[in-house]
Short mmCIF file of C-alpha atoms in Angstrom, two decimals:
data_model
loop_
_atom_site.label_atom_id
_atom_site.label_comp_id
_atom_site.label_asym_id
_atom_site.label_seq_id
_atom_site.Cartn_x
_atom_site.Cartn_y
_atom_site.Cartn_z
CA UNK A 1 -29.91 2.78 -26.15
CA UNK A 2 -29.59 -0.48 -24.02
CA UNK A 3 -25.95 -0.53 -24.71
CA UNK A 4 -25.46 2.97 -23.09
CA UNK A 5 -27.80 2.83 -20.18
CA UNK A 6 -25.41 -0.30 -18.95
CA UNK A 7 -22.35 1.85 -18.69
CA UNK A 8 -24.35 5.14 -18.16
CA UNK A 9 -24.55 5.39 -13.99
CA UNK A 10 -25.69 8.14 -11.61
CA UNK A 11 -24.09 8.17 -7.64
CA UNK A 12 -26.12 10.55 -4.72
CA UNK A 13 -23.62 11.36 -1.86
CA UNK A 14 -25.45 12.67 0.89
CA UNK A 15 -23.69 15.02 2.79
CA UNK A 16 -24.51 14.08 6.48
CA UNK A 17 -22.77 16.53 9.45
CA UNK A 18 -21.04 19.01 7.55
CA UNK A 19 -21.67 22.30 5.73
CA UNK A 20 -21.44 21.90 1.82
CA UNK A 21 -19.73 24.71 1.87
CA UNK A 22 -16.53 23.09 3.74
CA UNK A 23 -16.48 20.82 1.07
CA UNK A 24 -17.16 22.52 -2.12
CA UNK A 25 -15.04 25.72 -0.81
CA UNK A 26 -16.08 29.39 -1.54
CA UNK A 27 -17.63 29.62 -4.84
CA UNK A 28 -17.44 25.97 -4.98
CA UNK A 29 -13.84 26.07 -6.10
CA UNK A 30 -12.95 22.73 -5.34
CA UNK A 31 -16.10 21.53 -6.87
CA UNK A 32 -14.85 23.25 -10.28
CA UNK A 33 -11.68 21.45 -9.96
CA UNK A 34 -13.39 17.80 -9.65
CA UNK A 35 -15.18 18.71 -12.87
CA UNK A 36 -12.48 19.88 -14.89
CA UNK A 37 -10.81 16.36 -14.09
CA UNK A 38 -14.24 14.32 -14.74
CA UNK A 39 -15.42 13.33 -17.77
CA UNK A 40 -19.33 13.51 -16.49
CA UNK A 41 -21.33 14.99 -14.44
CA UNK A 42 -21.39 16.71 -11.19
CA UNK A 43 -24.01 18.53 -9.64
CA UNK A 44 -24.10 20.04 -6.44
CA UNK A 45 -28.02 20.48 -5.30
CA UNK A 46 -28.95 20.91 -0.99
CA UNK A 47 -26.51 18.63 0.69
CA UNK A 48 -26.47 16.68 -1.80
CA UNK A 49 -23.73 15.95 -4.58
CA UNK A 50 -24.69 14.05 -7.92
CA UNK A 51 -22.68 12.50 -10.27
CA UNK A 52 -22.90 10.81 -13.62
CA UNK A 53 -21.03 9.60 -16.15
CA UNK A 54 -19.78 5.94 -17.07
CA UNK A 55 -19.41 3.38 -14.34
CA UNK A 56 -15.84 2.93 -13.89
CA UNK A 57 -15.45 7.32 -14.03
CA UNK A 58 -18.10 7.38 -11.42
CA UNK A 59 -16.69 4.82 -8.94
CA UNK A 60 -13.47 6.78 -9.04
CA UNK A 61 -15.41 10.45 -8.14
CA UNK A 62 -17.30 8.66 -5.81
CA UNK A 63 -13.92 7.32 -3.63
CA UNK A 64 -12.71 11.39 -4.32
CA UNK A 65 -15.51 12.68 -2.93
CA UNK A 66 -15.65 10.33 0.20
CA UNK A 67 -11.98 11.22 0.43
CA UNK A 68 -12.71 14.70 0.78
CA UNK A 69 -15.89 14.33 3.55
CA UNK A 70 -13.92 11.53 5.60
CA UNK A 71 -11.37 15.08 5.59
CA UNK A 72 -13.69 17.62 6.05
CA UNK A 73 -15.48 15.80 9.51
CA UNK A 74 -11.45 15.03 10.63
CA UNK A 75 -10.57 18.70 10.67
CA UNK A 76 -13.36 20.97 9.36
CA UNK A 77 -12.35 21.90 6.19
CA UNK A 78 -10.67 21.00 2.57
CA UNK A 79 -8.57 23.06 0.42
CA UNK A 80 -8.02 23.33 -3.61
CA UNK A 81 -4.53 21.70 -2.52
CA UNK A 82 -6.00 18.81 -1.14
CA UNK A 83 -8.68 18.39 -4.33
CA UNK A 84 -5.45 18.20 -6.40
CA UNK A 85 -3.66 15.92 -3.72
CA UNK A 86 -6.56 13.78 -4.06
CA UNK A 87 -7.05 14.29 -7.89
CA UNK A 88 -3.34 13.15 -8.27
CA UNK A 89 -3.61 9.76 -6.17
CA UNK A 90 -7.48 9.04 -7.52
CA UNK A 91 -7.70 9.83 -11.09
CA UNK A 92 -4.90 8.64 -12.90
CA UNK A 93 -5.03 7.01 -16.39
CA UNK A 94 -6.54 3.75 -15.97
CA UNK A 95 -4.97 0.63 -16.20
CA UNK A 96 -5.44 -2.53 -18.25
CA UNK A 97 -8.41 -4.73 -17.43
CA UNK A 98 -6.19 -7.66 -16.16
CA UNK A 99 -4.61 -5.49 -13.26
CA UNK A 100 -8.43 -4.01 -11.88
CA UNK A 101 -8.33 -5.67 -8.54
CA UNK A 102 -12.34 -6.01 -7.49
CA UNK A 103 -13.00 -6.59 -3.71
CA UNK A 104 -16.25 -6.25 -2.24
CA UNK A 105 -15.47 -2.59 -0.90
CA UNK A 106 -13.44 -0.82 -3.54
CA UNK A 107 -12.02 -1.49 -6.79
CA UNK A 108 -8.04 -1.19 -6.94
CA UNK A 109 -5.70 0.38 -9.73
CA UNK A 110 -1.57 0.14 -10.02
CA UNK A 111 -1.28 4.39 -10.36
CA UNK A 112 2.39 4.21 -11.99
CA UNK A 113 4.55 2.18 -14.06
CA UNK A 114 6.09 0.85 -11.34
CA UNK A 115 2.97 -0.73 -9.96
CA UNK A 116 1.60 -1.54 -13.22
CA UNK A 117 5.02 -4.22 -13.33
CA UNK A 118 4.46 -5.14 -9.82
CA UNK A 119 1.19 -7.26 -10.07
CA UNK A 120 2.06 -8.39 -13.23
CA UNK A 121 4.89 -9.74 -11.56
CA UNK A 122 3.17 -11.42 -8.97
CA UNK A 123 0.84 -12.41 -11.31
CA UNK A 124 3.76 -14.58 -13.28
CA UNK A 125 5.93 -15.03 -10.69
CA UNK A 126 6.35 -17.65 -7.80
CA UNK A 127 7.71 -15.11 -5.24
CA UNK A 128 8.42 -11.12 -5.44
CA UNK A 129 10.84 -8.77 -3.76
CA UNK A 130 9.36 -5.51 -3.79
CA UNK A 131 12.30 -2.92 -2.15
CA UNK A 132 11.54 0.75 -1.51
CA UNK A 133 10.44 3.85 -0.12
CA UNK A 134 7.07 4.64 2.03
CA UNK A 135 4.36 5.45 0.38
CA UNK A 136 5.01 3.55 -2.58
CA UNK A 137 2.04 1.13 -2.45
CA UNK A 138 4.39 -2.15 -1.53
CA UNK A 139 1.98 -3.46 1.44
CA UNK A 140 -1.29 -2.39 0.00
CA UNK A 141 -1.37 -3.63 -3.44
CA UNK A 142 -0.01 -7.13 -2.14
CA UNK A 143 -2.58 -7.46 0.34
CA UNK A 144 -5.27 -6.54 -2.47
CA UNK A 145 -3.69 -9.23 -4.61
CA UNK A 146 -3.63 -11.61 -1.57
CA UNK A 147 -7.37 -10.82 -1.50
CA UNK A 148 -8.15 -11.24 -4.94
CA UNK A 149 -6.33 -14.39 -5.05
CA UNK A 150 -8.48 -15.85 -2.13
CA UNK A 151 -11.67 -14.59 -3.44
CA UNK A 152 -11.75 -16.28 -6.82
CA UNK A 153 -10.14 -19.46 -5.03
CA UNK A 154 -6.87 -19.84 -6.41
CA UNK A 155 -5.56 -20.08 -2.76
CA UNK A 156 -7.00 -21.28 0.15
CA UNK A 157 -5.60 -19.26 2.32
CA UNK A 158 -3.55 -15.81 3.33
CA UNK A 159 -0.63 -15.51 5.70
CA UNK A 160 0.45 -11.90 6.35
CA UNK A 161 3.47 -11.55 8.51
CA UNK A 162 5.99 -8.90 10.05
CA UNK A 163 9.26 -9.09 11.93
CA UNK A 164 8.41 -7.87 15.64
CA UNK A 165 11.55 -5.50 15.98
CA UNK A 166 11.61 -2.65 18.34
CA UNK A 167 12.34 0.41 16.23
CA UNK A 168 13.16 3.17 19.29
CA UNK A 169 10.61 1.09 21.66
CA UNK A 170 10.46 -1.48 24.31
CA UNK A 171 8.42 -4.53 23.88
CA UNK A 172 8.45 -5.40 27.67
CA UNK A 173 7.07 -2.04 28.70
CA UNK A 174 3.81 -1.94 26.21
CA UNK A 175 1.02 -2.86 28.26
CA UNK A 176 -1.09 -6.30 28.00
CA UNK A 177 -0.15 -9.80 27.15
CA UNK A 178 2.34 -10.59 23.63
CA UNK A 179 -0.34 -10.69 21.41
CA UNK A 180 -1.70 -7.57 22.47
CA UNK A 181 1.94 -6.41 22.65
CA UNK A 182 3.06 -7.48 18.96
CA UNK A 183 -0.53 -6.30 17.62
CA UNK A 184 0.43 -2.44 16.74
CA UNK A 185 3.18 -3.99 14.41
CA UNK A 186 0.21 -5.90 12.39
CA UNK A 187 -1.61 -2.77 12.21
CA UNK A 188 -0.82 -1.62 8.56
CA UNK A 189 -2.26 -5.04 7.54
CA UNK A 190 -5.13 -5.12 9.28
CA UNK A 191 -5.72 -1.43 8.26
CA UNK A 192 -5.46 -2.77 4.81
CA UNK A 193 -8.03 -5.46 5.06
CA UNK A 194 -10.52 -3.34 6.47
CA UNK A 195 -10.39 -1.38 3.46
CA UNK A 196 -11.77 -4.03 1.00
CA UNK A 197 -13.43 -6.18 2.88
CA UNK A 198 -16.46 -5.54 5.28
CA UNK A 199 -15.74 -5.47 9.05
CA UNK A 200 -17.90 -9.02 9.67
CA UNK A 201 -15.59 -10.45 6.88
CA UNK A 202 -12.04 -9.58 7.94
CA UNK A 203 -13.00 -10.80 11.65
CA UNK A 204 -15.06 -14.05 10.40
CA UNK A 205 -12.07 -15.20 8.01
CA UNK A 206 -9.55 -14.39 10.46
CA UNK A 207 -11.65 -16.44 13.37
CA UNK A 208 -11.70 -19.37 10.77
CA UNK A 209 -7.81 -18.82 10.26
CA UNK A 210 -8.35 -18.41 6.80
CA UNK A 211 -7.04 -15.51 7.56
CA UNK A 212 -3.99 -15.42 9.32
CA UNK A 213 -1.95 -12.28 11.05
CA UNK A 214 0.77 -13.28 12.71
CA UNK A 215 4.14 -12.08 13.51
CA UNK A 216 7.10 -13.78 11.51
CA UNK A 217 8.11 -16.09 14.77
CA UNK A 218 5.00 -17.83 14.36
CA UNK A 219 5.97 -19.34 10.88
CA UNK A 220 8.53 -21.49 12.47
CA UNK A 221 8.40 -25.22 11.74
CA UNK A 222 5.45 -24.62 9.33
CA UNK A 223 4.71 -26.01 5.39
CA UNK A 224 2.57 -23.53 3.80
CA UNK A 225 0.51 -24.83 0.95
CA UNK A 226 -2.40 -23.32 -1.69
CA UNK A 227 -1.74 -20.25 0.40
CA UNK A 228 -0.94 -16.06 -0.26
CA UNK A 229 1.44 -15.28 2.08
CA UNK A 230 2.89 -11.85 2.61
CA UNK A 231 6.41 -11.04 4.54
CA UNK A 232 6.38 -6.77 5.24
CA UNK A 233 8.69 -4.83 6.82
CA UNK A 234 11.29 -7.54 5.40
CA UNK A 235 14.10 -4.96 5.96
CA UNK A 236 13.96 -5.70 9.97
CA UNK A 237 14.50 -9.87 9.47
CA UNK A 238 17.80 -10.98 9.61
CA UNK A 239 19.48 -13.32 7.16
CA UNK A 240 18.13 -16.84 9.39
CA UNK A 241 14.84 -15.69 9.50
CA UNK A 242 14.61 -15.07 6.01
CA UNK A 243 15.86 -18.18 5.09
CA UNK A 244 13.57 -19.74 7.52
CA UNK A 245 10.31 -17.76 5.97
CA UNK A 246 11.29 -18.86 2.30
CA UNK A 247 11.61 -22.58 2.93
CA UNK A 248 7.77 -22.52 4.27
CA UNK A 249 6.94 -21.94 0.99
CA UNK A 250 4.45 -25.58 -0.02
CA UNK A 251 3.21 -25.98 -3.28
CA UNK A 252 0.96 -24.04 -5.12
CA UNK A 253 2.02 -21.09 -2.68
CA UNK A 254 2.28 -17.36 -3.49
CA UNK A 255 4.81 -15.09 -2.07
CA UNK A 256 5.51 -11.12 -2.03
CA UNK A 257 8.58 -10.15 0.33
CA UNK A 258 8.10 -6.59 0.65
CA UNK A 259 10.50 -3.76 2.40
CA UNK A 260 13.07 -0.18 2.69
CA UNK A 261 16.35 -1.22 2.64
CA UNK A 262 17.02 2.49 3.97
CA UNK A 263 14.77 1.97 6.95
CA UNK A 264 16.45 -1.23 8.75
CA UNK A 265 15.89 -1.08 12.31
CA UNK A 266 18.19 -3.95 13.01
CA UNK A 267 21.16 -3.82 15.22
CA UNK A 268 24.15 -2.76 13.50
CA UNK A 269 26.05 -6.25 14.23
CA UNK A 270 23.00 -7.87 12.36
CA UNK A 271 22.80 -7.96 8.40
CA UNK A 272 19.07 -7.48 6.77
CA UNK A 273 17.77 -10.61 4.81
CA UNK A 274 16.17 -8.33 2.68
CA UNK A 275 19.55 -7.03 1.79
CA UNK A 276 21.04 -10.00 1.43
CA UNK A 277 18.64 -11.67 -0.96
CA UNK A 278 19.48 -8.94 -3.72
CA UNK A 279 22.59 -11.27 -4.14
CA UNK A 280 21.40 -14.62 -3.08
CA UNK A 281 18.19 -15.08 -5.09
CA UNK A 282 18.98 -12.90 -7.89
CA UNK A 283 19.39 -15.33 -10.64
CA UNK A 284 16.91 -17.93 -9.73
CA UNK A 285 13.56 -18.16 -11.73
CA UNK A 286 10.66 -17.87 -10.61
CA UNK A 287 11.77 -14.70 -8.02
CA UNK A 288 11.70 -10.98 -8.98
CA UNK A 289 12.38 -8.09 -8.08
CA UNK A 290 10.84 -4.55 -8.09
CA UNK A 291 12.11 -1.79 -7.09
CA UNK A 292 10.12 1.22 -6.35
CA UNK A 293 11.56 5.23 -6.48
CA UNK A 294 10.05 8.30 -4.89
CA UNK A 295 8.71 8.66 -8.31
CA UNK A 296 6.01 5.55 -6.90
CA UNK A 297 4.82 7.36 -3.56
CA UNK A 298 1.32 7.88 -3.87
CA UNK A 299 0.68 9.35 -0.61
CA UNK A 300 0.55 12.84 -0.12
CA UNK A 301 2.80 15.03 -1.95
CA UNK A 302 4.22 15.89 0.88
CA UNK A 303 6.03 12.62 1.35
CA UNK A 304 7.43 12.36 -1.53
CA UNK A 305 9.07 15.64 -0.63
CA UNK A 306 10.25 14.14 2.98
CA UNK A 307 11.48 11.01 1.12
CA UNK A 308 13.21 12.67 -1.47
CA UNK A 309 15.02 15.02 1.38
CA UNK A 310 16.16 12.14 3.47
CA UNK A 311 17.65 10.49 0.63
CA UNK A 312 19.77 13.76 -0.72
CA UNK A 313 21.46 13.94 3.27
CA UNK A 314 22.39 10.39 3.07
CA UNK A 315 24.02 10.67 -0.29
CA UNK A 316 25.82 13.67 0.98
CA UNK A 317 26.52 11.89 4.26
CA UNK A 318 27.98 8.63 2.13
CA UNK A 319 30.43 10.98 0.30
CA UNK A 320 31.06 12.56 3.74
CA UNK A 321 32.12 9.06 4.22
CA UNK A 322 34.28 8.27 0.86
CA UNK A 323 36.21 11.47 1.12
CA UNK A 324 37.36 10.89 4.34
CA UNK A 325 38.61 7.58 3.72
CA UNK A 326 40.34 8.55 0.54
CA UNK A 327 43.93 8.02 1.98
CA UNK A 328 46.38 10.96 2.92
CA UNK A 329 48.92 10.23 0.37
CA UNK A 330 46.45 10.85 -2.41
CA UNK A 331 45.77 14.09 -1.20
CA UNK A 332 49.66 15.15 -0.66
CA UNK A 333 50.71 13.63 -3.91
CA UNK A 334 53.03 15.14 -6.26
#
């Protein structure tokens, strides 16, 4: 009896500024479909949802279901589409023990293959190239490994860093001084430490620099040691600045290069480092790569649709390309 009641949990979500009914739907539809995909319990009484079941199944409703409020109170309503949407991203078969990333405001799971082979590979490896699409879960999961890493003390230290390159705007005409200038391209990482650690946390390790955001200029000149450091948007450094960022690497350092080789926002006269590396790096232990499909995307369905379009124009834009430079005499042969 003692060995259930440790796994056995129950969760109350109070439902605060919103009808139930915008969240259960008519007939509590999408409450049917959450229980069809739950092993335990769910029971909707007042504003009040209930759910029980074993621990790890009722931390994963519980992130569903706060999904699906934080949607309701941003535009009034949910759908059965977005209880599958959600269902699809949330629920998935989970992984071994050794990949559950733990941080003090969520537990984290690789949701494909793909990912699965990604933090294993960080896990073994010195430094990883992770290359492809949005919405693949390149940033995230390296920042929840970089926090992981720091929280059971294996480094000191994280570094997260982008290239500052203007994709369509102006640097010099965004308001304030550089750092409040370069700070919407350190967004995404800041977005993703606020979502496993506490507010107080993020700003008290950052104050102690333990913590560091910073664009990739500021590595210059530096030896990083017992440190996490993370290099995103890699696409958009070119092939000196790359070369600059790998040789900060000190000892005992971890590194995850991550990037879209279709989304390089480089002049054209400039070549991408994170292109280049495919080649240079390839064969030297230590480094891997991953690379990620549409079939990783983990976002909203809807991307993976987007993604997927993109990618069948410039395939029929590249052989566009080819057939126009097949030459003349080929064609009048004979």
């Amino acid at each position: 009896m003692s060995g259930k009641s440790k796994e056995y949990v129950e969760r109350r979500i109070v439902l605060e500024d919103i009808e139930v009914v915008r969240l259960t739907g008519v007939g509590e539809r999408n409450i049917h479909l959450l229980r069809q995909s739950f092993p335990g319990k769910i029971i909707v009484r007042g504003n009040q949802v209930l759910i029980s079941g074993k621990e790890e199944d009722v931390q994963r409703m519980e992130e569903v279901i706060e999904t699906l409020v934080r949607r309701v109170k941003r535009r009034g309503y949910v759908l059965e589409d977005d209880v599958q949407e959600i269902l699809g991203t949330s629920t998935a078969q989970k992984p071994p023990k050794s990949l559950e990333i733990v941080t003090p405001r969520r537990r984290i799971y690789p949701r494909s293959p793909n990912q699965e082979e990604y933090l294993r590979a960080i896990i073994e490896n010195h430094v990883v190239v992770a290359i492809g699409p949005a919405g693949t879960g390149k940033t995230y999961l390296a920042v929840a490994m970089a926090v992981k890493y720091l929280l059971e003390k294996r480094v000191e230290k994280i570094v997260l860093t982008r290239p500052a390159v203007e994709a369509g705007e102006s640097l010099g005409f965004l308001p304030g001084d550089f750092q409040e200038k370069i700070n919407p391209y350190l967004t995404p990482l800041y977005d993703a430490l606020y979502s496993m650690l506490h507010p107080d946390q993020v700003r008290r390790l950052i104050e102690t620099r333990v913590i560091e955001v910073a664009p990739l200029a500021y590595m210059r000149g530096r030896t990083l040691q017992d440190a996490f450091l993370i290099l995103d948007e890699a696409q958009n450094t070119r092939s000196v600045q790359m070369k600059m960022f790998l040789t900060r690497i000190g000892p005992r350092t971890k590194v995850v290069i991550t990037g879209d080789i279709t989304q390089i926002d480089l002049p054209k006269e400039d070549s991408s480092g994170l292109v280049d590396i495919q080649s240079i790096l390839k064969n030297i232990p230590g480094i891997r790569f991953i690379y990620f499909t549409t079939e990783d995307v983990v976002r909203h369905e809807l991307v993976r649709k987007i993604v997927e379009a993109y990618e069948r124009k410039e395939r029929a834009q590249l052989q566009k390309e080819q057939r126009e430079k097949v030459p003349e005499t080929e064609h009048t042969a004979g």
